[in-house]
Amino acid sequence: MRTGIVIRSMLFAVVLLAFSHGAFGQIGISVGFGPPLLPIYEQPILPGDGYLWAPGYWGYDSSANDYYWVPGTWVYPPQPGFLWTPGYWGWGGGGYYFNQGYWGPTVGYYGGINYGYGYGGYGYEGGRWEGNHFVYNTSVNRVNTAVVHNTYNAPVSNASESHVSYNGGSGGVEARPTAQQEAFAKEQHVGPVEAQTQHMQAARSNPELFASANHGKPPIAATSKPGDFTTGFVASKQAGGEYKAPLPDAPSANVSHGGTINHASELPSHDFKAPNTGSAASNQSYQQQLNDLSVREARDHENLEQQQEEEHQKATQKNYSDKQIQQMEQRHAQQTEQLEQRHSSENKQMEQRQSSQSASKSQSNSSGTKPH
C-alpha cells in the first residue's frame, strides 16, 4: 500500500508546487530519463488583442512513466504588465526535475532553452508592455495587423537553433542564471492562471500527446486558446530530432522532498536504543515498554497514512481545484508534523525515564559500597 501512496502523494505534491501562488522552483520529483527534443511547429495566429504567448513544453506523468506534450498557447496574463517566464527541465541530483513557469513583471531564467517565438533562451523579444497595452513584435509572432494595430517589427536572432528541452546533464543546454536573472526571481510572482492549469490537465488526459505515442511529434503542437484542442490548433511540422524511447528498465520518478516531509507515508520508523539501566529486570521492563511504543507509533503512522490516502482518492474522484488541493496538502503537512512532534516527545520522555532509572541505580550502588 505504501508504494501506491507515495506515487499519489508525489502527484499531488507536483500539483501543489506547480500551481500555488508564490511557490516556484524545483518540482518535488526527479525523472530518471530526459524529455524528448522540442518539436518544430508554427505558432497559431494571435486570437485577439491582450493575449500573450506561452510556449509548449514536455510535462511528465509518473503513473505512465512518460512525458506528454503541453501545447503552446495564447493566454491572458493575470494582470497588465506581467510577462510569462516558461518552465524548464534541469538536471541535478541524478535525475531531471522541472522548474515551474510563472508570471511576473520581468521574464526570468528559463534554463537557456530556445522555445522560439521570442523565447530564444534569454529574456523575451516577442513584445513589450506600453502602459496597460501589450505591443507585439511581428517578426516573431503571427499577428493579423489588420485587426491588431499595436505592433512593431524588430528582427531577433535566436541564440541557437537547438531543440534540446532541458538544461544540464548529458547533452543538455549549458546555461546558468545571471545575477540579474536571480534578482528577477525575487520579484513579485504568481503561478500559472487557471486556464493554463486546465490546459495542462487536458494535455495529460490526451493519449496522443504522450511521447511514446507520437515519438516527439505531437499531433497538437499549439493552440489558439488554452484547452481548445479541436479548433484553431496546429500540428507539429516535425520532431525536433530523432526520438529515443527510454529503455524498458529506465527508472521512473523519485520523490524529492528537499529535507521536508509532507505525508505520513514518508515518515521513517523510529529506532530505539536497547535499554541499559544497570538492572536486568529494569531492562526487560523498559524493553517491553519500547516494544509497545514502537507498535503504537507504527499504528499511528498507518492510520494517518490511510486517512491521507483516502483524501487523495476523494480529491481525484471529485476533481478538486488547485486551491482545494493546496489546502489539503497543507493540512496533510501539518498533520504529519504534529504526529512526528508527538512521537519525538514520547520517545524523549522514555529516554529520560531510562536515564533517570540508570542514574538512580548507579547512585544506589555507590551509596551501598563500604570503603576498605
GROMACS .gro file of C-alpha atoms in nm:
model
  372
    1MET     CA    1   0.000   0.000   0.000
    2ARG     CA    2   0.286   0.238   0.081
    3THR     CA    3   0.417   0.239  -0.277
    4GLY     CA    4   0.081   0.347  -0.416
    5ILE     CA    5   0.051   0.620  -0.156
    6VAL     CA    6   0.395   0.757  -0.234
    7ILE     CA    7   0.311   0.778  -0.605
    8ARG     CA    8  -0.020   0.955  -0.544
    9SER     CA    9   0.136   1.183  -0.284
   10MET     CA   10   0.405   1.269  -0.534
   11LEU     CA   11   0.146   1.364  -0.794
   12PHE     CA   12  -0.034   1.594  -0.554
   13ALA     CA   13   0.296   1.746  -0.443
   14VAL     CA   14   0.363   1.825  -0.807
   15VAL     CA   15   0.027   2.000  -0.843
   16LEU     CA   16   0.075   2.186  -0.517
   17LEU     CA   17   0.419   2.315  -0.608
   18ALA     CA   18   0.338   2.382  -0.967
   19PHE     CA   19   0.022   2.586  -0.928
   20SER     CA   20   0.021   2.755  -0.589
   21HIS     CA   21   0.094   3.126  -0.596
   22GLY     CA   22   0.435   3.220  -0.468
   23ALA     CA   23   0.571   2.865  -0.478
   24PHE     CA   24   0.831   2.845  -0.750
   25GLY     CA   25   1.141   2.637  -0.810
   26GLN     CA   26   1.202   2.270  -0.848
   27ILE     CA   27   0.910   2.037  -0.857
   28GLY     CA   28   0.924   1.764  -0.591
   29ILE     CA   29   1.009   1.475  -0.825
   30SER     CA   30   1.305   1.380  -1.038
   31VAL     CA   31   1.282   1.164  -1.351
   32GLY     CA   32   1.545   0.911  -1.446
   33PHE     CA   33   1.543   0.992  -1.819
   34GLY     CA   34   1.528   1.323  -2.001
   35PRO     CA   35   1.240   1.474  -2.203
   36PRO     CA   36   1.237   1.449  -2.584
   37LEU     CA   37   1.356   1.729  -2.808
   38LEU     CA   38   1.118   2.020  -2.864
   39PRO     CA   39   0.901   1.964  -3.173
   40ILE     CA   40   0.901   2.209  -3.462
   41TYR     CA   41   0.569   2.384  -3.518
   42GLU     CA   42   0.416   2.706  -3.641
   43GLN     CA   43   0.261   2.944  -3.393
   44PRO     CA   44  -0.118   2.987  -3.430
   45ILE     CA   45  -0.226   3.337  -3.525
   46LEU     CA   46  -0.296   3.573  -3.234
   47PRO     CA   47  -0.667   3.520  -3.145
   48GLY     CA   48  -0.718   3.874  -3.015
   49ASP     CA   49  -0.561   4.173  -2.851
   50GLY     CA   50  -0.430   4.115  -2.499
   51TYR     CA   51  -0.319   3.752  -2.531
   52LEU     CA   52   0.044   3.659  -2.457
   53TRP     CA   53   0.232   3.359  -2.590
   54ALA     CA   54   0.322   3.068  -2.358
   55PRO     CA   55   0.543   2.817  -2.544
   56GLY     CA   56   0.483   2.442  -2.539
   57TYR     CA   57   0.684   2.208  -2.319
   58TRP     CA   58   0.707   1.844  -2.214
   59GLY     CA   59   0.521   1.755  -1.896
   60TYR     CA   60   0.565   1.425  -1.711
   61ASP     CA   61   0.309   1.173  -1.587
   62SER     CA   62   0.457   0.942  -1.324
   63SER     CA   63   0.168   0.693  -1.344
   64ALA     CA   64   0.253   0.636  -1.712
   65ASN     CA   65   0.627   0.694  -1.662
   66ASP     CA   66   0.616   0.900  -1.979
   67TYR     CA   67   0.644   1.258  -2.099
   68TYR     CA   68   0.347   1.428  -2.264
   69TRP     CA   69   0.339   1.745  -2.473
   70VAL     CA   70   0.167   2.052  -2.331
   71PRO     CA   71   0.087   2.257  -2.645
   72GLY     CA   72   0.198   2.616  -2.674
   73THR     CA   73  -0.093   2.856  -2.647
   74TRP     CA   74  -0.207   3.216  -2.636
   75VAL     CA   75  -0.327   3.310  -2.288
   76TYR     CA   76  -0.443   3.616  -2.097
   77PRO     CA   77  -0.193   3.727  -1.828
   78PRO     CA   78  -0.320   3.759  -1.470
   79GLN     CA   79  -0.274   4.137  -1.484
   80PRO     CA   80  -0.137   4.408  -1.714
   81GLY     CA   81   0.239   4.444  -1.702
   82PHE     CA   82   0.305   4.076  -1.630
   83LEU     CA   83   0.510   3.854  -1.860
   84TRP     CA   84   0.546   3.477  -1.873
   85THR     CA   85   0.867   3.302  -1.772
   86PRO     CA   86   0.846   2.948  -1.917
   87GLY     CA   87   0.916   2.644  -1.704
   88TYR     CA   88   1.205   2.416  -1.792
   89TRP     CA   89   1.362   2.081  -1.713
   90GLY     CA   90   1.703   2.074  -1.546
   91TRP     CA   91   1.949   1.804  -1.446
   92GLY     CA   92   2.050   1.760  -1.083
   93GLY     CA   93   2.080   1.501  -0.807
   94GLY     CA   94   2.092   1.213  -1.053
   95GLY     CA   95   1.770   1.299  -1.234
   96TYR     CA   96   1.573   1.556  -1.432
   97TYR     CA   97   1.348   1.793  -1.240
   98PHE     CA   98   1.102   2.055  -1.355
   99ASN     CA   99   1.121   2.425  -1.268
  100GLN     CA  100   0.771   2.569  -1.293
  101GLY     CA  101   0.699   2.877  -1.502
  102TYR     CA  102   0.549   3.191  -1.355
  103TRP     CA  103   0.405   3.536  -1.427
  104GLY     CA  104   0.589   3.847  -1.316
  105PRO     CA  105   0.696   4.196  -1.422
  106THR     CA  106   1.014   4.062  -1.583
  107VAL     CA  107   1.100   3.744  -1.772
  108GLY     CA  108   1.344   3.548  -1.560
  109TYR     CA  109   1.571   3.250  -1.615
  110TYR     CA  110   1.427   2.953  -1.803
  111GLY     CA  111   1.729   2.731  -1.843
  112GLY     CA  112   1.859   2.881  -2.166
  113ILE     CA  113   1.603   2.672  -2.355
  114ASN     CA  114   1.522   2.802  -2.703
  115TYR     CA  115   1.143   2.778  -2.713
  116GLY     CA  116   1.121   3.012  -3.011
  117TYR     CA  117   0.869   3.290  -3.085
  118GLY     CA  118   1.058   3.542  -2.875
  119TYR     CA  119   1.191   3.297  -2.616
  120GLY     CA  120   1.539   3.238  -2.754
  121GLY     CA  121   1.688   3.119  -2.426
  122TYR     CA  122   1.733   3.453  -2.254
  123GLY     CA  123   1.465   3.713  -2.189
  124TYR     CA  124   1.171   3.773  -2.422
  125GLU     CA  125   1.173   3.959  -2.754
  126GLY     CA  126   0.817   3.887  -2.863
  127GLY     CA  127   0.670   4.213  -2.740
  128ARG     CA  128   0.654   4.464  -2.458
  129TRP     CA  129   0.406   4.643  -2.236
  130GLU     CA  130   0.331   5.008  -2.302
  131GLY     CA  131   0.111   5.114  -2.017
  132ASN     CA  132  -0.179   4.869  -1.999
  133HIS     CA  133  -0.145   4.764  -2.362
  134PHE     CA  134   0.081   4.493  -2.497
  135VAL     CA  135   0.264   4.569  -2.820
  136TYR     CA  136   0.351   4.268  -3.038
  137ASN     CA  137   0.672   4.211  -3.231
  138THR     CA  138   0.551   4.080  -3.565
  139SER     CA  139   0.894   3.947  -3.657
  140VAL     CA  140   0.838   3.653  -3.421
  141ASN     CA  141   0.461   3.650  -3.368
  142ARG     CA  142   0.182   3.572  -3.614
  143VAL     CA  143  -0.044   3.876  -3.584
  144ASN     CA  144  -0.320   3.993  -3.814
  145THR     CA  145  -0.217   4.358  -3.828
  146ALA     CA  146  -0.545   4.448  -3.996
  147VAL     CA  147  -0.715   4.365  -3.667
  148VAL     CA  148  -0.445   4.428  -3.406
  149HIS     CA  149  -0.264   4.758  -3.463
  150ASN     CA  150  -0.039   4.778  -3.155
  151THR     CA  151   0.259   4.613  -3.321
  152TYR     CA  152   0.618   4.675  -3.422
  153ASN     CA  153   0.877   4.483  -3.619
  154ALA     CA  154   1.222   4.420  -3.475
  155PRO     CA  155   1.412   4.118  -3.610
  156VAL     CA  156   1.565   3.892  -3.346
  157SER     CA  157   1.834   3.629  -3.366
  158ASN     CA  158   1.794   3.316  -3.159
  159ALA     CA  159   2.099   3.228  -2.955
  160SER     CA  160   2.090   2.880  -3.106
  161GLU     CA  161   1.874   2.660  -3.323
  162SER     CA  162   1.891   2.379  -3.070
  163HIS     CA  163   1.573   2.189  -2.990
  164VAL     CA  164   1.711   2.046  -2.664
  165SER     CA  165   1.441   2.068  -2.399
  166TYR     CA  166   1.645   2.052  -2.076
  167ASN     CA  167   1.933   2.224  -1.903
  168GLY     CA  168   2.249   2.050  -1.784
  169GLY     CA  169   2.335   1.682  -1.775
  170SER     CA  170   2.447   1.483  -2.077
  171GLY     CA  171   2.354   1.675  -2.391
  172GLY     CA  172   2.160   1.945  -2.209
  173VAL     CA  173   2.180   2.319  -2.265
  174GLU     CA  174   2.480   2.471  -2.088
  175ALA     CA  175   2.339   2.788  -1.934
  176ARG     CA  176   2.339   2.935  -1.585
  177PRO     CA  177   2.134   3.220  -1.440
  178THR     CA  178   2.298   3.560  -1.428
  179ALA     CA  179   2.295   3.778  -1.116
  180GLN     CA  180   2.026   3.988  -1.283
  181GLN     CA  181   1.810   3.683  -1.353
  182GLU     CA  182   1.849   3.567  -0.995
  183ALA     CA  183   1.730   3.912  -0.886
  184PHE     CA  184   1.429   3.879  -1.118
  185ALA     CA  185   1.335   3.557  -0.939
  186LYS     CA  186   1.282   3.757  -0.617
  187GLU     CA  187   1.029   3.991  -0.775
  188GLN     CA  188   0.653   3.958  -0.732
  189HIS     CA  189   0.536   3.637  -0.900
  190VAL     CA  190   0.220   3.437  -0.947
  191GLY     CA  191   0.182   3.087  -1.082
  192PRO     CA  192   0.002   2.974  -1.398
  193VAL     CA  193  -0.350   3.109  -1.437
  194GLU     CA  194  -0.645   2.869  -1.417
  195ALA     CA  195  -0.671   2.847  -1.796
  196GLN     CA  196  -0.310   2.720  -1.811
  197THR     CA  197  -0.377   2.464  -1.540
  198GLN     CA  198  -0.679   2.329  -1.728
  199HIS     CA  199  -0.477   2.334  -2.049
  200MET     CA  200  -0.208   2.117  -1.891
  201GLN     CA  201  -0.465   1.876  -1.748
  202ALA     CA  202  -0.633   1.841  -2.087
  203ALA     CA  203  -0.295   1.760  -2.243
  204ARG     CA  204  -0.219   1.496  -1.981
  205SER     CA  205  -0.554   1.327  -2.048
  206ASN     CA  206  -0.490   1.304  -2.424
  207PRO     CA  207  -0.312   0.973  -2.508
  208GLU     CA  208  -0.191   1.109  -2.843
  209LEU     CA  209   0.020   1.371  -2.670
  210PHE     CA  210   0.238   1.119  -2.486
  211ALA     CA  211   0.587   1.083  -2.628
  212SER     CA  212   0.557   0.705  -2.652
  213ALA     CA  213   0.264   0.756  -2.888
  214ASN     CA  214   0.381   1.049  -3.101
  215HIS     CA  215   0.759   0.988  -3.087
  216GLY     CA  216   0.835   1.353  -3.028
  217LYS     CA  217   0.598   1.484  -3.296
  218PRO     CA  218   0.271   1.566  -3.117
  219PRO     CA  219  -0.039   1.597  -3.337
  220ILE     CA  220  -0.144   1.905  -3.140
  221ALA     CA  221   0.163   2.124  -3.107
  222ALA     CA  222  -0.003   2.456  -3.026
  223THR     CA  223  -0.349   2.604  -2.981
  224SER     CA  224  -0.507   2.944  -3.033
  225LYS     CA  225  -0.657   2.941  -2.684
  226PRO     CA  226  -0.590   2.730  -2.373
  227GLY     CA  227  -0.764   2.395  -2.362
  228ASP     CA  228  -0.912   2.417  -2.712
  229PHE     CA  229  -0.778   2.106  -2.885
  230THR     CA  230  -1.048   2.085  -3.153
  231THR     CA  231  -1.035   2.420  -3.335
  232GLY     CA  232  -0.756   2.661  -3.410
  233PHE     CA  233  -0.474   2.422  -3.328
  234VAL     CA  234  -0.165   2.338  -3.531
  235ALA     CA  235   0.017   2.006  -3.562
  236SER     CA  236   0.392   1.960  -3.540
  237LYS     CA  237   0.578   2.004  -3.866
  238GLN     CA  238   0.835   1.754  -3.747
  239ALA     CA  239   1.004   1.624  -3.436
  240GLY     CA  240   1.297   1.824  -3.308
  241GLY     CA  241   1.525   1.533  -3.386
  242GLU     CA  242   1.546   1.158  -3.352
  243TYR     CA  243   1.315   1.028  -3.083
  244LYS     CA  244   1.491   0.797  -2.841
  245ALA     CA  245   1.249   0.596  -2.635
  246PRO     CA  246   1.359   0.525  -2.276
  247LEU     CA  247   1.491   0.178  -2.210
  248PRO     CA  248   1.238  -0.070  -2.069
  249ASP     CA  249   1.414  -0.064  -1.733
  250ALA     CA  250   1.457   0.315  -1.727
  251PRO     CA  251   1.400   0.449  -1.374
  252SER     CA  252   1.074   0.630  -1.317
  253ALA     CA  253   1.012   0.932  -1.098
  254ASN     CA  254   1.153   0.953  -0.749
  255VAL     CA  255   1.020   1.170  -0.468
  256SER     CA  256   1.250   1.459  -0.387
  257HIS     CA  257   1.149   1.647  -0.076
  258GLY     CA  258   1.449   1.868  -0.020
  259GLY     CA  259   1.455   1.788   0.351
  260THR     CA  260   1.082   1.820   0.414
  261ILE     CA  261   0.822   1.554   0.492
  262ASN     CA  262   0.462   1.626   0.396
  263HIS     CA  263   0.283   1.292   0.434
  264ALA     CA  264   0.266   1.013   0.689
  265SER     CA  265   0.377   0.767   0.419
  266GLU     CA  266   0.714   0.945   0.412
  267LEU     CA  267   0.783   0.923   0.786
  268PRO     CA  268   1.069   0.690   0.880
  269SER     CA  269   1.026   0.434   1.154
  270HIS     CA  270   1.189   0.522   1.486
  271ASP     CA  271   1.494   0.336   1.612
  272PHE     CA  272   1.524   0.279   1.984
  273LYS     CA  273   1.844   0.204   2.173
  274ALA     CA  274   1.849  -0.106   2.386
  275PRO     CA  275   1.783  -0.011   2.750
  276ASN     CA  276   2.084  -0.007   2.983
  277THR     CA  277   1.963   0.081   3.331
  278GLY     CA  278   2.207  -0.141   3.515
  279SER     CA  279   1.934  -0.383   3.615
  280ALA     CA  280   1.832  -0.686   3.413
  281ALA     CA  281   1.476  -0.667   3.544
  282SER     CA  282   1.451  -0.295   3.465
  283ASN     CA  283   1.599  -0.351   3.119
  284GLN     CA  284   1.337  -0.615   3.047
  285SER     CA  285   1.058  -0.386   3.168
  286TYR     CA  286   1.176  -0.093   2.959
  287GLN     CA  287   1.228  -0.311   2.654
  288GLN     CA  288   0.864  -0.416   2.675
  289GLN     CA  289   0.762  -0.050   2.700
  290LEU     CA  290   0.976   0.031   2.396
  291ASN     CA  291   0.816  -0.252   2.202
  292ASP     CA  292   0.469  -0.127   2.294
  293LEU     CA  293   0.565   0.230   2.198
  294SER     CA  294   0.708   0.114   1.865
  295VAL     CA  295   0.388  -0.076   1.781
  296ARG     CA  296   0.169   0.219   1.880
  297GLU     CA  297   0.371   0.467   1.675
  298ALA     CA  298   0.367   0.236   1.372
  299ARG     CA  299  -0.011   0.212   1.408
  300ASP     CA  300  -0.035   0.593   1.427
  301HIS     CA  301   0.168   0.619   1.106
  302GLU     CA  302  -0.050   0.364   0.932
  303ASN     CA  303  -0.377   0.527   1.041
  304LEU     CA  304  -0.274   0.874   0.928
  305GLU     CA  305  -0.129   0.731   0.608
  306GLN     CA  306  -0.461   0.559   0.531
  307GLN     CA  307  -0.660   0.873   0.614
  308GLN     CA  308  -0.446   1.089   0.383
  309GLU     CA  309  -0.464   0.829   0.108
  310GLU     CA  310  -0.844   0.825   0.128
  311GLU     CA  311  -0.847   1.205   0.100
  312HIS     CA  312  -0.622   1.182  -0.208
  313GLN     CA  313  -0.862   0.936  -0.368
  314LYS     CA  314  -1.157   1.162  -0.286
  315ALA     CA  315  -0.975   1.459  -0.440
  316THR     CA  316  -0.919   1.260  -0.758
  317GLN     CA  317  -1.279   1.139  -0.779
  318LYS     CA  318  -1.425   1.484  -0.715
  319ASN     CA  319  -1.168   1.660  -0.937
  320TYR     CA  320  -1.053   1.905  -0.671
  321SER     CA  321  -0.950   2.253  -0.782
  322ASP     CA  322  -0.590   2.366  -0.737
  323LYS     CA  323  -0.693   2.570  -0.433
  324GLN     CA  324  -0.861   2.268  -0.272
  325ILE     CA  325  -0.555   2.052  -0.341
  326GLN     CA  326  -0.329   2.316  -0.190
  327GLN     CA  327  -0.543   2.335   0.123
  328MET     CA  328  -0.548   1.956   0.152
  329GLU     CA  329  -0.171   1.925   0.115
  330GLN     CA  330  -0.110   2.200   0.369
  331ARG     CA  331  -0.336   2.014   0.611
  332HIS     CA  332  -0.152   1.688   0.548
  333ALA     CA  333   0.184   1.851   0.610
  334GLN     CA  334   0.054   1.997   0.937
  335GLN     CA  335  -0.092   1.661   1.046
  336THR     CA  336   0.233   1.483   0.967
  337GLU     CA  337   0.443   1.740   1.152
  338GLN     CA  338   0.220   1.724   1.459
  339LEU     CA  339   0.233   1.344   1.465
  340GLU     CA  340   0.611   1.342   1.439
  341GLN     CA  341   0.644   1.605   1.711
  342ARG     CA  342   0.422   1.399   1.943
  343HIS     CA  343   0.622   1.083   1.877
  344SER     CA  344   0.951   1.265   1.930
  345SER     CA  345   0.822   1.397   2.262
  346GLU     CA  346   0.714   1.047   2.371
  347ASN     CA  347   1.050   0.900   2.274
  348LYS     CA  348   1.238   1.169   2.461
  349GLN     CA  349   1.030   1.110   2.774
  350MET     CA  350   1.104   0.738   2.750
  351GLU     CA  351   1.478   0.804   2.722
  352GLN     CA  352   1.466   1.042   3.019
  353ARG     CA  353   1.293   0.780   3.235
  354GLN     CA  354   1.557   0.525   3.142
  355SER     CA  355   1.838   0.771   3.213
  356SER     CA  356   1.681   0.859   3.547
  357GLN     CA  357   1.649   0.489   3.638
  358SER     CA  358   2.010   0.427   3.538
  359ALA     CA  359   2.135   0.726   3.741
  360SER     CA  360   1.929   0.618   4.044
  361LYS     CA  361   2.068   0.265   4.024
  362SER     CA  362   2.422   0.395   3.994
  363GLN     CA  363   2.375   0.624   4.296
  364SER     CA  364   2.226   0.339   4.498
  365ASN     CA  365   2.524   0.115   4.421
  366SER     CA  366   2.765   0.392   4.512
  367SER     CA  367   2.594   0.463   4.845
  368GLY     CA  368   2.589   0.097   4.940
  369THR     CA  369   2.962   0.042   4.885
  370LYS     CA  370   3.169   0.035   5.203
  371PRO     CA  371   3.526   0.170   5.198
  372HIS     CA  372   3.806  -0.078   5.268
   0.00000   0.00000   0.00000
